[in-house]
Amino acid sequence: MGGRIKESKNERLYYCPNKERSWVNAPPKYDEKWDRKKGCQMKRSLNIPRTDALVWSNIMTVLQDSDYLKQKAYLAIGGDKDIKEEQAKEMKLQKKLKTKLQSIEETLAQITTNRLLQDVDEKTYLKTQENLHTAKADV
């Protein structure tokens, strides 16, 4: 699609410049020069100001009617279902990890209490404490 604006002739048109450009690449033979069956079959042109106004008004209508755009974006993302499922999985995992961390901390407190009461020997206490700290770091 090409455009031509000639103020002297009051000409403002969009048109197909295929016929003009085909002469540059391979000039036709003399007997084919005026044959209308060659090149683009679009013989009409569009008024530039009217076409631009029409396109601009349609763009503005679509942008103002943002429900259409929101719906397209919503469908492109995949809707709300996937997001809610992901959030539920994350919350479940977070709750599980909090419970596990709390259990490890309670066990650490219990083993320390047992050591202070001398219910557990030093070697067992140190090994158990080391294992619990490793498990806590993993969580």
PDB file of C-alpha atoms in Angstrom:
ATOM      1  CA  MET A   1       0.000   0.000   0.000  1.00  0.00           C
ATOM      2  CA  GLY A   2       1.455   3.290  -1.033  1.00  0.00           C
ATOM      3  CA  GLY A   3       0.391   6.831  -0.496  1.00  0.00           C
ATOM      4  CA  ARG A   4       0.410   9.836  -2.765  1.00  0.00           C
ATOM      5  CA  ILE A   5      -0.203  13.404  -1.717  1.00  0.00           C
ATOM      6  CA  LYS A   6      -0.160  16.099  -4.378  1.00  0.00           C
ATOM      7  CA  GLU A   7      -1.407  19.387  -3.024  1.00  0.00           C
ATOM      8  CA  SER A   8      -1.412  21.007  -6.480  1.00  0.00           C
ATOM      9  CA  LYS A   9      -4.032  18.503  -7.713  1.00  0.00           C
ATOM     10  CA  ASN A  10      -5.718  18.221  -4.312  1.00  0.00           C
ATOM     11  CA  GLU A  11      -4.864  14.508  -4.400  1.00  0.00           C
ATOM     12  CA  ARG A  12      -4.478  12.498  -1.182  1.00  0.00           C
ATOM     13  CA  LEU A  13      -4.720   8.763  -1.885  1.00  0.00           C
ATOM     14  CA  TYR A  14      -3.672   5.340  -0.666  1.00  0.00           C
ATOM     15  CA  TYR A  15      -3.155   3.050  -3.656  1.00  0.00           C
ATOM     16  CA  CYS A  16      -1.347  -0.104  -4.784  1.00  0.00           C
ATOM     17  CA  PRO A  17       1.999   0.904  -6.315  1.00  0.00           C
ATOM     18  CA  ASN A  18       2.672  -2.591  -7.697  1.00  0.00           C
ATOM     19  CA  LYS A  19       2.298  -1.438 -11.307  1.00  0.00           C
ATOM     20  CA  GLU A  20       4.811   1.355 -10.786  1.00  0.00           C
ATOM     21  CA  ARG A  21       7.321  -0.888  -9.051  1.00  0.00           C
ATOM     22  CA  SER A  22       7.078  -3.724 -11.572  1.00  0.00           C
ATOM     23  CA  TRP A  23       8.425  -1.379 -14.264  1.00  0.00           C
ATOM     24  CA  VAL A  24      11.579  -0.869 -12.237  1.00  0.00           C
ATOM     25  CA  ASN A  25      12.338  -4.574 -11.768  1.00  0.00           C
ATOM     26  CA  ALA A  26      11.546  -5.839 -15.268  1.00  0.00           C
ATOM     27  CA  PRO A  27      10.186  -3.470 -17.899  1.00  0.00           C
ATOM     28  CA  PRO A  28       7.421  -5.153 -19.912  1.00  0.00           C
ATOM     29  CA  LYS A  29       7.723  -5.907 -23.602  1.00  0.00           C
ATOM     30  CA  TYR A  30       6.238  -3.368 -25.948  1.00  0.00           C
ATOM     31  CA  ASP A  31       3.139  -5.446 -26.781  1.00  0.00           C
ATOM     32  CA  GLU A  32       2.488  -6.154 -23.046  1.00  0.00           C
ATOM     33  CA  LYS A  33       3.055  -2.583 -21.947  1.00  0.00           C
ATOM     34  CA  TRP A  34      -0.608  -1.561 -21.795  1.00  0.00           C
ATOM     35  CA  ASP A  35      -2.089  -4.951 -20.911  1.00  0.00           C
ATOM     36  CA  ARG A  36      -4.381  -4.466 -17.907  1.00  0.00           C
ATOM     37  CA  LYS A  37      -4.161  -8.105 -16.799  1.00  0.00           C
ATOM     38  CA  LYS A  38      -0.629  -7.716 -15.493  1.00  0.00           C
ATOM     39  CA  GLY A  39       0.161  -6.736 -11.925  1.00  0.00           C
ATOM     40  CA  CYS A  40      -2.226  -5.920  -9.149  1.00  0.00           C
ATOM     41  CA  GLN A  41      -5.928  -5.993  -9.933  1.00  0.00           C
ATOM     42  CA  MET A  42      -6.757  -3.292  -7.404  1.00  0.00           C
ATOM     43  CA  LYS A  43      -7.721  -0.286  -9.505  1.00  0.00           C
ATOM     44  CA  ARG A  44      -9.312   1.753  -6.746  1.00  0.00           C
ATOM     45  CA  SER A  45      -7.696   3.994  -4.188  1.00  0.00           C
ATOM     46  CA  LEU A  46      -8.619   5.245  -0.728  1.00  0.00           C
ATOM     47  CA  ASN A  47      -8.922   8.821   0.410  1.00  0.00           C
ATOM     48  CA  ILE A  48      -6.163   9.331   3.024  1.00  0.00           C
ATOM     49  CA  PRO A  49      -7.966  11.754   5.397  1.00  0.00           C
ATOM     50  CA  ARG A  50     -11.184   9.711   5.422  1.00  0.00           C
ATOM     51  CA  THR A  51      -9.351   6.404   5.849  1.00  0.00           C
ATOM     52  CA  ASP A  52      -7.179   7.770   8.650  1.00  0.00           C
ATOM     53  CA  ALA A  53     -10.236   9.191  10.434  1.00  0.00           C
ATOM     54  CA  LEU A  54     -12.084   5.871  10.121  1.00  0.00           C
ATOM     55  CA  VAL A  55      -9.131   3.831  11.391  1.00  0.00           C
ATOM     56  CA  TRP A  56      -8.481   6.258  14.249  1.00  0.00           C
ATOM     57  CA  SER A  57     -12.130   6.276  15.370  1.00  0.00           C
ATOM     58  CA  ASN A  58     -12.226   2.456  15.342  1.00  0.00           C
ATOM     59  CA  ILE A  59      -9.018   2.257  17.376  1.00  0.00           C
ATOM     60  CA  MET A  60     -10.388   4.741  19.902  1.00  0.00           C
ATOM     61  CA  THR A  61     -13.664   2.797  20.147  1.00  0.00           C
ATOM     62  CA  VAL A  62     -11.815  -0.440  20.855  1.00  0.00           C
ATOM     63  CA  LEU A  63      -9.572   1.209  23.430  1.00  0.00           C
ATOM     64  CA  GLN A  64     -12.507   2.902  25.156  1.00  0.00           C
ATOM     65  CA  ASP A  65     -14.391  -0.383  25.220  1.00  0.00           C
ATOM     66  CA  SER A  66     -11.692  -1.979  27.321  1.00  0.00           C
ATOM     67  CA  ASP A  67     -13.906  -4.943  28.231  1.00  0.00           C
ATOM     68  CA  TYR A  68     -12.934  -6.430  24.892  1.00  0.00           C
ATOM     69  CA  LEU A  69      -9.221  -6.016  25.626  1.00  0.00           C
ATOM     70  CA  LYS A  70      -9.614  -7.298  29.181  1.00  0.00           C
ATOM     71  CA  GLN A  71     -11.434 -10.371  27.919  1.00  0.00           C
ATOM     72  CA  LYS A  72      -8.714 -11.054  25.334  1.00  0.00           C
ATOM     73  CA  ALA A  73      -5.979 -10.708  27.971  1.00  0.00           C
ATOM     74  CA  TYR A  74      -7.943 -12.863  30.414  1.00  0.00           C
ATOM     75  CA  LEU A  75      -8.306 -15.634  27.847  1.00  0.00           C
ATOM     76  CA  ALA A  76      -4.657 -15.341  26.789  1.00  0.00           C
ATOM     77  CA  ILE A  77      -3.476 -15.803  30.366  1.00  0.00           C
ATOM     78  CA  GLY A  78      -5.735 -18.803  30.803  1.00  0.00           C
ATOM     79  CA  GLY A  79      -8.312 -17.363  33.134  1.00  0.00           C
ATOM     80  CA  ASP A  80      -8.381 -17.184  36.890  1.00  0.00           C
ATOM     81  CA  LYS A  81      -8.519 -20.944  37.492  1.00  0.00           C
ATOM     82  CA  ASP A  82      -4.804 -21.646  37.052  1.00  0.00           C
ATOM     83  CA  ILE A  83      -3.766 -18.740  39.274  1.00  0.00           C
ATOM     84  CA  LYS A  84      -6.033 -19.825  42.126  1.00  0.00           C
ATOM     85  CA  GLU A  85      -4.784 -23.406  41.879  1.00  0.00           C
ATOM     86  CA  GLU A  86      -1.161 -22.237  42.044  1.00  0.00           C
ATOM     87  CA  GLN A  87      -1.910 -20.027  45.049  1.00  0.00           C
ATOM     88  CA  ALA A  88      -3.621 -22.927  46.827  1.00  0.00           C
ATOM     89  CA  LYS A  89      -0.624 -25.208  46.195  1.00  0.00           C
ATOM     90  CA  GLU A  90       1.794 -22.558  47.467  1.00  0.00           C
ATOM     91  CA  MET A  91      -0.270 -21.952  50.618  1.00  0.00           C
ATOM     92  CA  LYS A  92      -0.458 -25.694  51.292  1.00  0.00           C
ATOM     93  CA  LEU A  93       3.308 -26.083  50.888  1.00  0.00           C
ATOM     94  CA  GLN A  94       3.964 -23.042  53.078  1.00  0.00           C
ATOM     95  CA  LYS A  95       1.709 -24.411  55.831  1.00  0.00           C
ATOM     96  CA  LYS A  96       3.417 -27.813  55.642  1.00  0.00           C
ATOM     97  CA  LEU A  97       6.882 -26.234  55.928  1.00  0.00           C
ATOM     98  CA  LYS A  98       5.807 -24.071  58.896  1.00  0.00           C
ATOM     99  CA  THR A  99       4.458 -27.152  60.687  1.00  0.00           C
ATOM    100  CA  LYS A 100       7.680 -29.063  60.017  1.00  0.00           C
ATOM    101  CA  LEU A 101       9.818 -26.140  61.240  1.00  0.00           C
ATOM    102  CA  GLN A 102       7.748 -25.831  64.406  1.00  0.00           C
ATOM    103  CA  SER A 103       8.103 -29.574  65.030  1.00  0.00           C
ATOM    104  CA  ILE A 104      11.897 -29.392  64.634  1.00  0.00           C
ATOM    105  CA  GLU A 105      12.123 -26.431  67.031  1.00  0.00           C
ATOM    106  CA  GLU A 106      10.004 -28.273  69.626  1.00  0.00           C
ATOM    107  CA  THR A 107      12.217 -31.342  69.286  1.00  0.00           C
ATOM    108  CA  LEU A 108      15.331 -29.179  69.747  1.00  0.00           C
ATOM    109  CA  ALA A 109      13.834 -27.704  72.913  1.00  0.00           C
ATOM    110  CA  GLN A 110      12.908 -31.160  74.197  1.00  0.00           C
ATOM    111  CA  ILE A 111      16.372 -32.636  73.536  1.00  0.00           C
ATOM    112  CA  THR A 112      18.002 -29.631  75.247  1.00  0.00           C
ATOM    113  CA  THR A 113      15.709 -30.106  78.249  1.00  0.00           C
ATOM    114  CA  ASN A 114      16.563 -33.809  78.397  1.00  0.00           C
ATOM    115  CA  ARG A 115      20.274 -32.983  78.272  1.00  0.00           C
ATOM    116  CA  LEU A 116      19.955 -30.449  81.088  1.00  0.00           C
ATOM    117  CA  LEU A 117      18.094 -33.038  83.167  1.00  0.00           C
ATOM    118  CA  GLN A 118      20.883 -35.469  82.251  1.00  0.00           C
ATOM    119  CA  ASP A 119      18.455 -37.962  80.721  1.00  0.00           C
ATOM    120  CA  VAL A 120      20.606 -38.075  77.530  1.00  0.00           C
ATOM    121  CA  ASP A 121      24.404 -38.457  77.351  1.00  0.00           C
ATOM    122  CA  GLU A 122      26.592 -35.743  75.747  1.00  0.00           C
ATOM    123  CA  LYS A 123      27.465 -37.682  72.569  1.00  0.00           C
ATOM    124  CA  THR A 124      23.837 -38.505  71.707  1.00  0.00           C
ATOM    125  CA  TYR A 125      22.762 -34.953  72.526  1.00  0.00           C
ATOM    126  CA  LEU A 126      25.359 -33.389  70.184  1.00  0.00           C
ATOM    127  CA  LYS A 127      24.598 -35.784  67.321  1.00  0.00           C
ATOM    128  CA  THR A 128      20.827 -35.272  67.675  1.00  0.00           C
ATOM    129  CA  GLN A 129      21.224 -31.501  67.880  1.00  0.00           C
ATOM    130  CA  GLU A 130      23.426 -31.501  64.759  1.00  0.00           C
ATOM    131  CA  ASN A 131      20.852 -33.572  62.824  1.00  0.00           C
ATOM    132  CA  LEU A 132      18.013 -31.277  63.905  1.00  0.00           C
ATOM    133  CA  HIS A 133      19.924 -28.121  62.882  1.00  0.00           C
ATOM    134  CA  THR A 134      20.641 -29.695  59.470  1.00  0.00           C
ATOM    135  CA  ALA A 135      16.956 -30.578  59.035  1.00  0.00           C
ATOM    136  CA  LYS A 136      15.975 -27.038  60.089  1.00  0.00           C
ATOM    137  CA  ALA A 137      18.346 -25.520  57.519  1.00  0.00           C
ATOM    138  CA  ASP A 138      16.848 -27.745  54.798  1.00  0.00           C
ATOM    139  CA  VAL A 139      13.350 -26.487  55.586  1.00  0.00           C
TER     140      VAL A 139
END
